[in-house]
mmCIF file of C-alpha atoms in Angstrom:
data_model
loop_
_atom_site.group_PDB
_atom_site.id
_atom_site.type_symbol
_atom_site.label_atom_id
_atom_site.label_comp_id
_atom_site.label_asym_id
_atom_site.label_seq_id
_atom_site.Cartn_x
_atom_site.Cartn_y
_atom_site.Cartn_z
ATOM 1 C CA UNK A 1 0.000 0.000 0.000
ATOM 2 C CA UNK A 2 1.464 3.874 -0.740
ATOM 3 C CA UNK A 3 2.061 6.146 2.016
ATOM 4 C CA UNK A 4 -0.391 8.372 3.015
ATOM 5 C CA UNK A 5 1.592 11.216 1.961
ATOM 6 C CA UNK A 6 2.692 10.488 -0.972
ATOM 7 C CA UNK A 7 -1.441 9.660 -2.033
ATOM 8 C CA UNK A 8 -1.612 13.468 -0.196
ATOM 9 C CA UNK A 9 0.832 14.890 -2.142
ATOM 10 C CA UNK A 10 -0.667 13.250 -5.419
ATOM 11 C CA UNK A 11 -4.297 14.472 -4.938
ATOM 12 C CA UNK A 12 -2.745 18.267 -3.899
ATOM 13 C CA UNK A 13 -1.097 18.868 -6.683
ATOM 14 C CA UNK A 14 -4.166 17.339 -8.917
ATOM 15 C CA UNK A 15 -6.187 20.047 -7.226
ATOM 16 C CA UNK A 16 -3.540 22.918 -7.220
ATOM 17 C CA UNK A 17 -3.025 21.693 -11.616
ATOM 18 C CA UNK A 18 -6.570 22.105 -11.592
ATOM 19 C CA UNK A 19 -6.416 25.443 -10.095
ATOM 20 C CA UNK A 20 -3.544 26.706 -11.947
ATOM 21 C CA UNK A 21 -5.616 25.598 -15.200
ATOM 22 C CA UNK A 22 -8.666 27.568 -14.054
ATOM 23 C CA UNK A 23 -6.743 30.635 -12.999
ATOM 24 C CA UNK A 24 -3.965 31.029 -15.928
ATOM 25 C CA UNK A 25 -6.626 32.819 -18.049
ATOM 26 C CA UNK A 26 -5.919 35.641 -15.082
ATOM 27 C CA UNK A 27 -1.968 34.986 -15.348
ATOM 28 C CA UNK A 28 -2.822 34.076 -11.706
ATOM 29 C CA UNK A 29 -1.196 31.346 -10.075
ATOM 30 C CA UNK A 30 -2.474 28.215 -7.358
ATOM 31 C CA UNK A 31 -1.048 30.164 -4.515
ATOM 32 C CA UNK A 32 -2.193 33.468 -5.553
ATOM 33 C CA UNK A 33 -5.471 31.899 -5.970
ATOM 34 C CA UNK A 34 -5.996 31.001 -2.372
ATOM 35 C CA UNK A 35 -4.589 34.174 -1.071
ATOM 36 C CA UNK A 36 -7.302 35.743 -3.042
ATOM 37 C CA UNK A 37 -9.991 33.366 -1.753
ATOM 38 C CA UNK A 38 -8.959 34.160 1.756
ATOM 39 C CA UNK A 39 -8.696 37.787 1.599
ATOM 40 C CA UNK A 40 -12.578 37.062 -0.221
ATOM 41 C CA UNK A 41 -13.895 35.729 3.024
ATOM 42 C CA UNK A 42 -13.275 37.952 5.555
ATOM 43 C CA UNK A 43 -15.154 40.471 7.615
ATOM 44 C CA UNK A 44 -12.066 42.884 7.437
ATOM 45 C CA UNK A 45 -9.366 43.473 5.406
ATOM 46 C CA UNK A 46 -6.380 41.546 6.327
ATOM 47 C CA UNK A 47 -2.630 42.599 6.879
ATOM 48 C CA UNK A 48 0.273 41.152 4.991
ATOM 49 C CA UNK A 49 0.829 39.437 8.985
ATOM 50 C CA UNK A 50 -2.667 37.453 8.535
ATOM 51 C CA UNK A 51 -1.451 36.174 5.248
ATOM 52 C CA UNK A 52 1.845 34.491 6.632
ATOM 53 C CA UNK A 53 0.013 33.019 9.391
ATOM 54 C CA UNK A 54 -2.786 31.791 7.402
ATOM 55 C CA UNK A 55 -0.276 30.108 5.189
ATOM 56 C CA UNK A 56 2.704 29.658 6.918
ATOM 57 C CA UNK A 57 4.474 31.505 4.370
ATOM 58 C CA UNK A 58 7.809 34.054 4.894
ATOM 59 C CA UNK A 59 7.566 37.657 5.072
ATOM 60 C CA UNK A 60 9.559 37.727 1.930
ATOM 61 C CA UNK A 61 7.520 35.154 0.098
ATOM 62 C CA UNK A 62 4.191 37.014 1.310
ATOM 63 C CA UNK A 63 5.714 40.379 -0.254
ATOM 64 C CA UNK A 64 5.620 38.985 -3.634
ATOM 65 C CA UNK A 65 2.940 37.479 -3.712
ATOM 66 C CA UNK A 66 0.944 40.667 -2.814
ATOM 67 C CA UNK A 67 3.062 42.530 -5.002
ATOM 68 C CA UNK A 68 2.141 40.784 -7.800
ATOM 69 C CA UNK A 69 -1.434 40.383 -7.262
ATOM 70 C CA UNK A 70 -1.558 44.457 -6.819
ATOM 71 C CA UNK A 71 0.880 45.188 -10.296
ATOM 72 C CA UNK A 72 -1.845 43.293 -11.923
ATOM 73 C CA UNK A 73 -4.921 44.854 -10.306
ATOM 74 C CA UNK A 74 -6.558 42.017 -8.241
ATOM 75 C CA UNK A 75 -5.935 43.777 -4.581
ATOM 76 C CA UNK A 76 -4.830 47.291 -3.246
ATOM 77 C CA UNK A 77 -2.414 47.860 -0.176
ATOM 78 C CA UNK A 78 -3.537 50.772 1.835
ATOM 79 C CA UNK A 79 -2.026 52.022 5.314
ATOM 80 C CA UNK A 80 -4.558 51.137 8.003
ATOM 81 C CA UNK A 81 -5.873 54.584 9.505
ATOM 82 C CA UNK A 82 -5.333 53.240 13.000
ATOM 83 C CA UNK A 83 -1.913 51.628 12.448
ATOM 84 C CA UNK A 84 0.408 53.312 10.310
ATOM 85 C CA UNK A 85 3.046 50.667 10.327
ATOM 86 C CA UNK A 86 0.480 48.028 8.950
ATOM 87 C CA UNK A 87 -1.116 48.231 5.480
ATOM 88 C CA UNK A 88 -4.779 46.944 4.076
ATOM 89 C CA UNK A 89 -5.106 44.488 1.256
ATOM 90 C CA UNK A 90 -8.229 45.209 -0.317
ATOM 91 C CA UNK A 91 -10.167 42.959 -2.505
ATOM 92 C CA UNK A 92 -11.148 44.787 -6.312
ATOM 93 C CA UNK A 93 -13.624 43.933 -8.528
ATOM 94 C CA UNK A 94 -11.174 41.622 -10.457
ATOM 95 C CA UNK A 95 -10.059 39.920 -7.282
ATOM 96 C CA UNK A 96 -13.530 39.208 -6.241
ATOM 97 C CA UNK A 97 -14.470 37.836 -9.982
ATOM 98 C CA UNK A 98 -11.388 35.592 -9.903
ATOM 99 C CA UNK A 99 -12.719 34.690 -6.014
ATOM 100 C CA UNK A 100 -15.622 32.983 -8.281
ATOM 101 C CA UNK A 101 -14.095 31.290 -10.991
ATOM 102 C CA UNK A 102 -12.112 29.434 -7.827
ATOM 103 C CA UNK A 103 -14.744 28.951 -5.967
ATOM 104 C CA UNK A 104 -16.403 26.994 -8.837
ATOM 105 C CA UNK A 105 -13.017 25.332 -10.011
ATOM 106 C CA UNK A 106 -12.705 24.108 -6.256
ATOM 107 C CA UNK A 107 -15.938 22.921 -6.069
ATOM 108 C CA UNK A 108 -15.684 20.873 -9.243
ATOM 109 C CA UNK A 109 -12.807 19.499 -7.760
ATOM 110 C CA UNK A 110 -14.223 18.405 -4.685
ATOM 111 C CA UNK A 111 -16.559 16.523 -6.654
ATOM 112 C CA UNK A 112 -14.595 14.896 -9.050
ATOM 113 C CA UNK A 113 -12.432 13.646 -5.903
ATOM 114 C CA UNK A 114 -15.418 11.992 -3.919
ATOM 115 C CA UNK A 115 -16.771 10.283 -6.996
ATOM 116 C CA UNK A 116 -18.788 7.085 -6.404
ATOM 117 C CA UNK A 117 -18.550 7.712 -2.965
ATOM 118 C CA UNK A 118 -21.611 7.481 -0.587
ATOM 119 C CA UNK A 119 -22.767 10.412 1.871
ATOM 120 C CA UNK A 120 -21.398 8.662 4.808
ATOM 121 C CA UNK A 121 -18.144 7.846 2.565
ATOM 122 C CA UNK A 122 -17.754 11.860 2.113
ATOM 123 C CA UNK A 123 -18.477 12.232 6.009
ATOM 124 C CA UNK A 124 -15.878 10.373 6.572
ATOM 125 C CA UNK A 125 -13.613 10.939 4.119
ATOM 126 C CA UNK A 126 -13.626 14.743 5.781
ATOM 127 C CA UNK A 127 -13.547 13.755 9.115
ATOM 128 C CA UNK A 128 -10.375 11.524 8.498
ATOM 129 C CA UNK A 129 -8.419 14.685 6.425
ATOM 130 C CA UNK A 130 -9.805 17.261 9.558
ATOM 131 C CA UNK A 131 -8.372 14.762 12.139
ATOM 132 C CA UNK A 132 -5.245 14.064 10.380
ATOM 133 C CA UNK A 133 -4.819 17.847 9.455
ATOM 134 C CA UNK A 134 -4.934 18.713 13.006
ATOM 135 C CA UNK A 135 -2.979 15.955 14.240
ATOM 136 C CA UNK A 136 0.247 17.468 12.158
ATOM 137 C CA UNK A 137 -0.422 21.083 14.053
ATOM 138 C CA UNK A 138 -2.920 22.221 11.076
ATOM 139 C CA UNK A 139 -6.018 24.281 11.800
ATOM 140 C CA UNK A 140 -8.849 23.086 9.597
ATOM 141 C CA UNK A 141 -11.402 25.959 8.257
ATOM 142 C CA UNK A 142 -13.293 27.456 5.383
ATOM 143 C CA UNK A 143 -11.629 29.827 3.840
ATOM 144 C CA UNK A 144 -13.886 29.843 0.879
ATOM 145 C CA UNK A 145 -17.102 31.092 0.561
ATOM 146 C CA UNK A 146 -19.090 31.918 -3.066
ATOM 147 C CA UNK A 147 -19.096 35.330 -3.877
ATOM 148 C CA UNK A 148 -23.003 35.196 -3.573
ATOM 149 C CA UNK A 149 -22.744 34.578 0.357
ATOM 150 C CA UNK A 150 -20.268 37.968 0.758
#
């Protein structure tokens, strides 16, 4: 039998190909992707902080990333009023329609992967990935919502 990770790693990058597919009509990549979807589902606009923590990413790495995403108009970085050592990424229209095409692309994803699989088999099947998740230190939530629910 494989090793559970190496099955894991498999079925990620399936998902992040199918992603990257979905997304290159935006020049957007997998990882820019779920940033977006992220910043999509909050309540308030997030710091460049709430991104590394989110994803367990570098400073340095983050800094791209949102550099990128604002050179090709999906956010804006503005300084918080309140806080002028931290700046706001803001979602734009763009962002938000490219929030949708993953949501969808993520969806169809989800479906393709529990295939022929009963309801209980899909309750399970989550509740196995949650548990495992948070057994390696993970936190296991939502982070993305359709753009109708916003």
């Amino acid at each position: 039998m494989p090793h559970y990770g190496y099955l894991l790693r498999i079925l990620s990058c399936g998902i992040s190909q199918n992603i990257t597919s979905a997304l290159g009509q935006m020049e957007l990549t997998s990882a820019q992707g779920h940033i977006i979807g992220y910043l999509a589902q909050r309540q308030e606009p997030a710091c460049p902080r709430d991104v590394e923590e989110q994803f367990r990413l570098s400073h340095p790495t983050v800094s791209g990333l949102l550099s990128r995403l604002e050179k090709k108009g999906f956010i804006e970085m503005r300084p918080d009023p309140n806080d002028r050592r931290c700046k706001r990424i803001f979602l734009l229209q763009k962002g938000r329609d490219c929030n949708g095409v993953l949501f969808g692309t993520i969806l169809a994803s989800e479906e393709r992967i529990v295939q022929g699989f009963s309801d209980e088999e899909k309750r399970l099947f989550a509740d196995f990935l949650t548990r495992a998740t948070r057994n390696m230190g993970g936190e296991v939530q939502n982070i993305f919502k359709e753009e109708s629910k916003q």
